Amino acid sequence: MVEDEKKRYRPTKNYLEHLPPLNLSAFETEVMRGEFERVAARQPMDTLSMKRYELPPPPPGKMTDVAAWGECVDNSMAQLEHQSTRIMNLELMEEYGAEAWKEHNALLQRMLTHSQAQLQDLK
């Protein structure tokens, strides 16, 4: 039905001509541009690197070095603590995240109401 309507009523003028032309790349970052180029070239996405989560043993030449093993243990403890913090943050977000967003939205609504009232006063 819309297509039939469009055929019957041809536009007589461009009602958007007073607007400047669109700059579709105004908000693109370098990362976004690179990603758009990758998608346009139909290249596959890089796989997620899990290197940072690996717990490598000491180098072969230092397998008997207690200090090298101590560094490996420190690395594993740091990674364990990092994962523990991430789990805690996810649990906090699950418990309080919805209420925090509701409060944030309520604050934005109050700011909007206040700004509109100021605008009316100025007018």
Short mmCIF file of N, CA and C in Angstrom, two decimals:
data_model
loop_
_atom_site.label_atom_id
_atom_site.label_comp_id
_atom_site.label_asym_id
_atom_site.label_seq_id
_atom_site.Cartn_x
_atom_site.Cartn_y
_atom_site.Cartn_z
N MET A 1 0.81 -1.19 0.00
CA MET A 1 0.00 0.00 0.00
C MET A 1 0.86 1.26 0.00
N VAL A 2 1.93 1.21 0.76
CA VAL A 2 2.82 2.38 0.81
C VAL A 2 3.45 2.62 -0.55
N GLU A 3 3.87 1.54 -1.20
CA GLU A 3 4.48 1.68 -2.52
C GLU A 3 3.48 2.28 -3.52
N ASP A 4 2.22 1.83 -3.46
CA ASP A 4 1.19 2.40 -4.34
C ASP A 4 0.99 3.89 -4.06
N GLU A 5 1.00 4.23 -2.78
CA GLU A 5 0.83 5.64 -2.40
C GLU A 5 2.00 6.47 -2.92
N LYS A 6 3.20 5.93 -2.82
CA LYS A 6 4.37 6.67 -3.30
C LYS A 6 4.31 6.89 -4.80
N LYS A 7 3.74 5.94 -5.55
CA LYS A 7 3.65 6.08 -7.00
C LYS A 7 2.67 7.19 -7.38
N ARG A 8 1.62 7.34 -6.61
CA ARG A 8 0.61 8.34 -6.93
C ARG A 8 1.06 9.76 -6.59
N TYR A 9 1.83 9.93 -5.53
CA TYR A 9 2.21 11.27 -5.08
C TYR A 9 3.72 11.44 -5.17
N ARG A 10 4.17 11.91 -6.26
CA ARG A 10 5.59 12.17 -6.46
C ARG A 10 5.95 13.45 -5.70
N PRO A 11 7.09 13.47 -5.03
CA PRO A 11 7.47 14.70 -4.32
C PRO A 11 7.79 15.81 -5.33
N THR A 12 7.38 17.01 -4.99
CA THR A 12 7.59 18.13 -5.90
C THR A 12 8.88 18.86 -5.58
N LYS A 13 9.34 18.79 -4.34
CA LYS A 13 10.62 19.42 -4.00
C LYS A 13 11.29 18.64 -2.89
N ASN A 14 12.57 18.87 -2.73
CA ASN A 14 13.33 18.21 -1.70
C ASN A 14 13.15 18.99 -0.40
N TYR A 15 12.40 18.45 0.52
CA TYR A 15 12.13 19.16 1.77
C TYR A 15 13.31 19.15 2.73
N LEU A 16 14.39 18.47 2.39
CA LEU A 16 15.59 18.43 3.22
C LEU A 16 16.72 19.29 2.66
N GLU A 17 16.45 20.05 1.60
CA GLU A 17 17.53 20.78 0.93
C GLU A 17 18.13 21.88 1.80
N HIS A 18 17.40 22.38 2.79
CA HIS A 18 17.94 23.43 3.66
C HIS A 18 18.94 22.86 4.68
N LEU A 19 18.99 21.55 4.83
CA LEU A 19 19.91 20.91 5.78
C LEU A 19 21.27 20.67 5.11
N PRO A 20 22.35 20.75 5.90
CA PRO A 20 23.67 20.44 5.32
C PRO A 20 23.75 18.95 4.98
N PRO A 21 24.64 18.59 4.08
CA PRO A 21 24.77 17.17 3.72
C PRO A 21 25.24 16.35 4.93
N LEU A 22 24.83 15.11 4.96
CA LEU A 22 25.21 14.24 6.07
C LEU A 22 26.70 13.92 6.04
N ASN A 23 27.30 13.97 7.21
CA ASN A 23 28.68 13.52 7.37
C ASN A 23 28.62 12.21 8.13
N LEU A 24 28.53 11.11 7.40
CA LEU A 24 28.34 9.81 8.02
C LEU A 24 29.56 9.30 8.77
N SER A 25 30.71 9.89 8.55
CA SER A 25 31.91 9.43 9.24
C SER A 25 32.33 10.36 10.37
N ALA A 26 31.45 11.24 10.80
CA ALA A 26 31.80 12.23 11.82
C ALA A 26 32.19 11.58 13.15
N PHE A 27 31.56 10.48 13.49
CA PHE A 27 31.79 9.88 14.79
C PHE A 27 32.61 8.59 14.72
N GLU A 28 33.17 8.31 13.56
CA GLU A 28 33.98 7.11 13.41
C GLU A 28 35.34 7.30 14.07
N THR A 29 35.79 6.29 14.75
CA THR A 29 37.13 6.29 15.32
C THR A 29 38.04 5.48 14.40
N GLU A 30 39.32 5.50 14.67
CA GLU A 30 40.26 4.73 13.87
C GLU A 30 39.94 3.24 13.96
N VAL A 31 39.56 2.78 15.14
CA VAL A 31 39.23 1.37 15.32
C VAL A 31 38.01 1.02 14.47
N MET A 32 37.00 1.89 14.48
CA MET A 32 35.80 1.64 13.69
C MET A 32 36.12 1.62 12.20
N ARG A 33 36.94 2.57 11.75
CA ARG A 33 37.31 2.60 10.33
C ARG A 33 38.02 1.31 9.93
N GLY A 34 38.95 0.89 10.77
CA GLY A 34 39.65 -0.36 10.49
C GLY A 34 38.71 -1.55 10.43
N GLU A 35 37.73 -1.57 11.33
CA GLU A 35 36.78 -2.67 11.34
C GLU A 35 35.87 -2.62 10.11
N PHE A 36 35.44 -1.43 9.71
CA PHE A 36 34.63 -1.30 8.50
C PHE A 36 35.40 -1.77 7.28
N GLU A 37 36.68 -1.42 7.22
CA GLU A 37 37.51 -1.86 6.10
C GLU A 37 37.66 -3.38 6.09
N ARG A 38 37.84 -3.97 7.29
CA ARG A 38 37.96 -5.42 7.38
C ARG A 38 36.69 -6.11 6.90
N VAL A 39 35.53 -5.59 7.33
CA VAL A 39 34.26 -6.18 6.92
C VAL A 39 34.04 -6.01 5.41
N ALA A 40 34.39 -4.83 4.88
CA ALA A 40 34.23 -4.59 3.45
C ALA A 40 35.12 -5.52 2.63
N ALA A 41 36.29 -5.83 3.16
CA ALA A 41 37.21 -6.74 2.45
C ALA A 41 36.87 -8.21 2.71
N ARG A 42 35.82 -8.47 3.50
CA ARG A 42 35.37 -9.81 3.83
C ARG A 42 36.47 -10.65 4.47
N GLN A 43 37.26 -10.02 5.32
CA GLN A 43 38.30 -10.73 6.04
C GLN A 43 37.73 -11.23 7.37
N PRO A 44 38.19 -12.37 7.85
CA PRO A 44 37.66 -12.88 9.12
C PRO A 44 38.17 -12.05 10.30
N MET A 45 37.40 -12.06 11.36
CA MET A 45 37.78 -11.33 12.57
C MET A 45 38.91 -12.07 13.27
N ASP A 46 39.83 -11.33 13.87
CA ASP A 46 40.92 -11.94 14.61
C ASP A 46 40.34 -12.74 15.77
N THR A 47 40.94 -13.87 16.05
CA THR A 47 40.47 -14.68 17.18
C THR A 47 40.88 -14.03 18.48
N LEU A 48 40.11 -14.26 19.50
CA LEU A 48 40.39 -13.69 20.81
C LEU A 48 41.66 -14.31 21.38
N SER A 49 42.59 -13.47 21.78
CA SER A 49 43.84 -13.96 22.33
C SER A 49 43.65 -14.34 23.80
N MET A 50 44.01 -15.56 24.12
CA MET A 50 43.90 -16.03 25.50
C MET A 50 45.26 -16.02 26.19
N LYS A 51 46.24 -15.38 25.56
CA LYS A 51 47.61 -15.36 26.08
C LYS A 51 47.68 -14.80 27.49
N ARG A 52 46.89 -13.77 27.77
CA ARG A 52 46.96 -13.13 29.09
C ARG A 52 46.45 -14.03 30.20
N TYR A 53 45.70 -15.09 29.85
CA TYR A 53 45.15 -15.98 30.87
C TYR A 53 45.99 -17.25 31.06
N GLU A 54 47.06 -17.35 30.29
CA GLU A 54 47.92 -18.53 30.42
C GLU A 54 48.80 -18.40 31.65
N LEU A 55 49.14 -19.53 32.21
CA LEU A 55 50.05 -19.56 33.36
C LEU A 55 51.30 -20.34 32.94
N PRO A 56 52.24 -19.63 32.28
CA PRO A 56 53.42 -20.34 31.78
C PRO A 56 54.38 -20.72 32.92
N PRO A 57 55.02 -21.85 32.78
CA PRO A 57 56.06 -22.22 33.77
C PRO A 57 57.32 -21.39 33.51
N PRO A 58 58.28 -21.47 34.38
CA PRO A 58 59.54 -20.75 34.13
C PRO A 58 60.20 -21.25 32.86
N PRO A 59 61.05 -20.42 32.25
CA PRO A 59 61.77 -20.86 31.04
C PRO A 59 62.56 -22.14 31.33
N PRO A 60 62.83 -22.92 30.27
CA PRO A 60 63.53 -24.20 30.46
C PRO A 60 64.85 -24.08 31.23
N GLY A 61 65.56 -22.98 31.07
CA GLY A 61 66.85 -22.83 31.75
C GLY A 61 66.70 -22.50 33.22
N LYS A 62 65.50 -22.15 33.68
CA LYS A 62 65.32 -21.74 35.07
C LYS A 62 64.33 -22.63 35.81
N MET A 63 64.19 -23.87 35.37
CA MET A 63 63.23 -24.78 35.99
C MET A 63 63.58 -25.09 37.44
N THR A 64 64.83 -24.95 37.82
CA THR A 64 65.22 -25.23 39.21
C THR A 64 65.40 -23.96 40.02
N ASP A 65 65.16 -22.80 39.39
CA ASP A 65 65.32 -21.51 40.07
C ASP A 65 64.07 -21.20 40.89
N VAL A 66 64.26 -21.07 42.20
CA VAL A 66 63.13 -20.82 43.11
C VAL A 66 62.53 -19.44 42.83
N ALA A 67 63.35 -18.45 42.50
CA ALA A 67 62.84 -17.10 42.23
C ALA A 67 61.96 -17.10 40.98
N ALA A 68 62.34 -17.85 39.96
CA ALA A 68 61.53 -17.92 38.74
C ALA A 68 60.18 -18.56 39.04
N TRP A 69 60.20 -19.62 39.85
CA TRP A 69 58.93 -20.24 40.24
C TRP A 69 58.10 -19.29 41.10
N GLY A 70 58.77 -18.50 41.92
CA GLY A 70 58.06 -17.51 42.74
C GLY A 70 57.35 -16.48 41.87
N GLU A 71 58.01 -16.05 40.78
CA GLU A 71 57.38 -15.12 39.83
C GLU A 71 56.15 -15.75 39.18
N CYS A 72 56.26 -17.03 38.84
CA CYS A 72 55.12 -17.72 38.23
C CYS A 72 53.96 -17.82 39.21
N VAL A 73 54.27 -18.10 40.47
CA VAL A 73 53.21 -18.17 41.49
C VAL A 73 52.59 -16.80 41.69
N ASP A 74 53.41 -15.75 41.73
CA ASP A 74 52.88 -14.38 41.87
C ASP A 74 51.96 -14.03 40.69
N ASN A 75 52.37 -14.43 39.48
CA ASN A 75 51.56 -14.18 38.29
C ASN A 75 50.22 -14.90 38.41
N SER A 76 50.25 -16.15 38.83
CA SER A 76 49.00 -16.91 38.95
C SER A 76 48.11 -16.33 40.04
N MET A 77 48.69 -15.85 41.13
CA MET A 77 47.89 -15.25 42.20
C MET A 77 47.27 -13.93 41.73
N ALA A 78 48.02 -13.15 40.94
CA ALA A 78 47.48 -11.90 40.41
C ALA A 78 46.33 -12.18 39.47
N GLN A 79 46.46 -13.19 38.61
CA GLN A 79 45.39 -13.53 37.69
C GLN A 79 44.17 -14.06 38.44
N LEU A 80 44.40 -14.86 39.48
CA LEU A 80 43.30 -15.38 40.28
C LEU A 80 42.55 -14.23 40.97
N GLU A 81 43.29 -13.28 41.50
CA GLU A 81 42.66 -12.13 42.16
C GLU A 81 41.88 -11.28 41.15
N HIS A 82 42.43 -11.13 39.96
CA HIS A 82 41.74 -10.38 38.91
C HIS A 82 40.41 -11.05 38.56
N GLN A 83 40.43 -12.37 38.39
CA GLN A 83 39.21 -13.09 38.07
C GLN A 83 38.21 -13.03 39.23
N SER A 84 38.71 -13.08 40.43
CA SER A 84 37.84 -12.98 41.61
C SER A 84 37.16 -11.61 41.65
N THR A 85 37.90 -10.56 41.33
CA THR A 85 37.34 -9.21 41.28
C THR A 85 36.29 -9.10 40.19
N ARG A 86 36.55 -9.71 39.04
CA ARG A 86 35.57 -9.68 37.95
C ARG A 86 34.28 -10.39 38.36
N ILE A 87 34.40 -11.53 39.02
CA ILE A 87 33.22 -12.26 39.49
C ILE A 87 32.44 -11.42 40.49
N MET A 88 33.17 -10.77 41.40
CA MET A 88 32.51 -9.93 42.40
C MET A 88 31.77 -8.77 41.73
N ASN A 89 32.41 -8.14 40.73
CA ASN A 89 31.76 -7.05 40.02
C ASN A 89 30.51 -7.52 39.29
N LEU A 90 30.58 -8.70 38.69
CA LEU A 90 29.39 -9.24 38.02
C LEU A 90 28.27 -9.54 39.00
N GLU A 91 28.62 -10.06 40.17
CA GLU A 91 27.60 -10.33 41.18
C GLU A 91 26.97 -9.04 41.69
N LEU A 92 27.79 -8.00 41.89
CA LEU A 92 27.27 -6.70 42.32
C LEU A 92 26.37 -6.10 41.24
N MET A 93 26.78 -6.24 39.98
CA MET A 93 25.97 -5.72 38.89
C MET A 93 24.64 -6.45 38.80
N GLU A 94 24.69 -7.76 39.01
CA GLU A 94 23.45 -8.54 38.97
C GLU A 94 22.51 -8.12 40.09
N GLU A 95 23.08 -7.85 41.26
CA GLU A 95 22.24 -7.52 42.41
C GLU A 95 21.75 -6.07 42.39
N TYR A 96 22.64 -5.13 42.04
CA TYR A 96 22.31 -3.71 42.16
C TYR A 96 22.24 -2.96 40.84
N GLY A 97 22.60 -3.60 39.75
CA GLY A 97 22.70 -2.91 38.47
C GLY A 97 21.39 -2.33 37.98
N ALA A 98 20.32 -3.11 38.07
CA ALA A 98 19.03 -2.62 37.58
C ALA A 98 18.56 -1.42 38.37
N GLU A 99 18.71 -1.48 39.69
CA GLU A 99 18.29 -0.34 40.52
C GLU A 99 19.16 0.88 40.26
N ALA A 100 20.45 0.65 40.04
CA ALA A 100 21.34 1.78 39.75
C ALA A 100 20.93 2.46 38.45
N TRP A 101 20.56 1.66 37.42
CA TRP A 101 20.12 2.25 36.16
C TRP A 101 18.80 2.98 36.32
N LYS A 102 17.90 2.43 37.12
CA LYS A 102 16.63 3.10 37.36
C LYS A 102 16.86 4.45 38.03
N GLU A 103 17.75 4.47 39.01
CA GLU A 103 18.06 5.73 39.70
C GLU A 103 18.73 6.72 38.75
N HIS A 104 19.63 6.22 37.91
CA HIS A 104 20.29 7.08 36.94
C HIS A 104 19.27 7.68 35.98
N ASN A 105 18.35 6.85 35.49
CA ASN A 105 17.32 7.35 34.58
C ASN A 105 16.41 8.35 35.26
N ALA A 106 16.09 8.11 36.54
CA ALA A 106 15.27 9.07 37.29
C ALA A 106 16.01 10.40 37.44
N LEU A 107 17.31 10.33 37.69
CA LEU A 107 18.11 11.56 37.79
C LEU A 107 18.09 12.31 36.46
N LEU A 108 18.26 11.60 35.36
CA LEU A 108 18.21 12.25 34.05
C LEU A 108 16.85 12.89 33.81
N GLN A 109 15.79 12.21 34.23
CA GLN A 109 14.45 12.76 34.06
C GLN A 109 14.27 14.03 34.89
N ARG A 110 14.79 14.04 36.12
CA ARG A 110 14.72 15.24 36.96
C ARG A 110 15.51 16.39 36.35
N MET A 111 16.68 16.06 35.78
CA MET A 111 17.49 17.10 35.13
C MET A 111 16.74 17.67 33.93
N LEU A 112 16.09 16.80 33.15
CA LEU A 112 15.33 17.25 31.99
C LEU A 112 14.18 18.16 32.42
N THR A 113 13.45 17.74 33.44
CA THR A 113 12.33 18.55 33.93
C THR A 113 12.82 19.91 34.41
N HIS A 114 13.92 19.92 35.13
CA HIS A 114 14.49 21.17 35.63
C HIS A 114 14.93 22.07 34.48
N SER A 115 15.59 21.46 33.48
CA SER A 115 16.06 22.25 32.33
C SER A 115 14.89 22.81 31.53
N GLN A 116 13.84 22.02 31.38
CA GLN A 116 12.66 22.51 30.66
C GLN A 116 11.99 23.65 31.42
N ALA A 117 11.98 23.55 32.75
CA ALA A 117 11.40 24.63 33.56
C ALA A 117 12.24 25.92 33.41
N GLN A 118 13.56 25.75 33.41
CA GLN A 118 14.44 26.92 33.20
C GLN A 118 14.20 27.54 31.84
N LEU A 119 14.06 26.70 30.83
CA LEU A 119 13.79 27.19 29.49
C LEU A 119 12.50 27.96 29.43
N GLN A 120 11.46 27.44 30.07
CA GLN A 120 10.18 28.14 30.09
C GLN A 120 10.31 29.49 30.80
N ASP A 121 11.06 29.53 31.89
CA ASP A 121 11.28 30.79 32.60
C ASP A 121 11.99 31.80 31.71
N LEU A 122 12.99 31.34 30.97
CA LEU A 122 13.73 32.25 30.08
C LEU A 122 12.87 32.75 28.93
N LYS A 123 11.99 31.88 28.43
CA LYS A 123 11.10 32.31 27.34
C LYS A 123 10.11 33.32 27.86
#
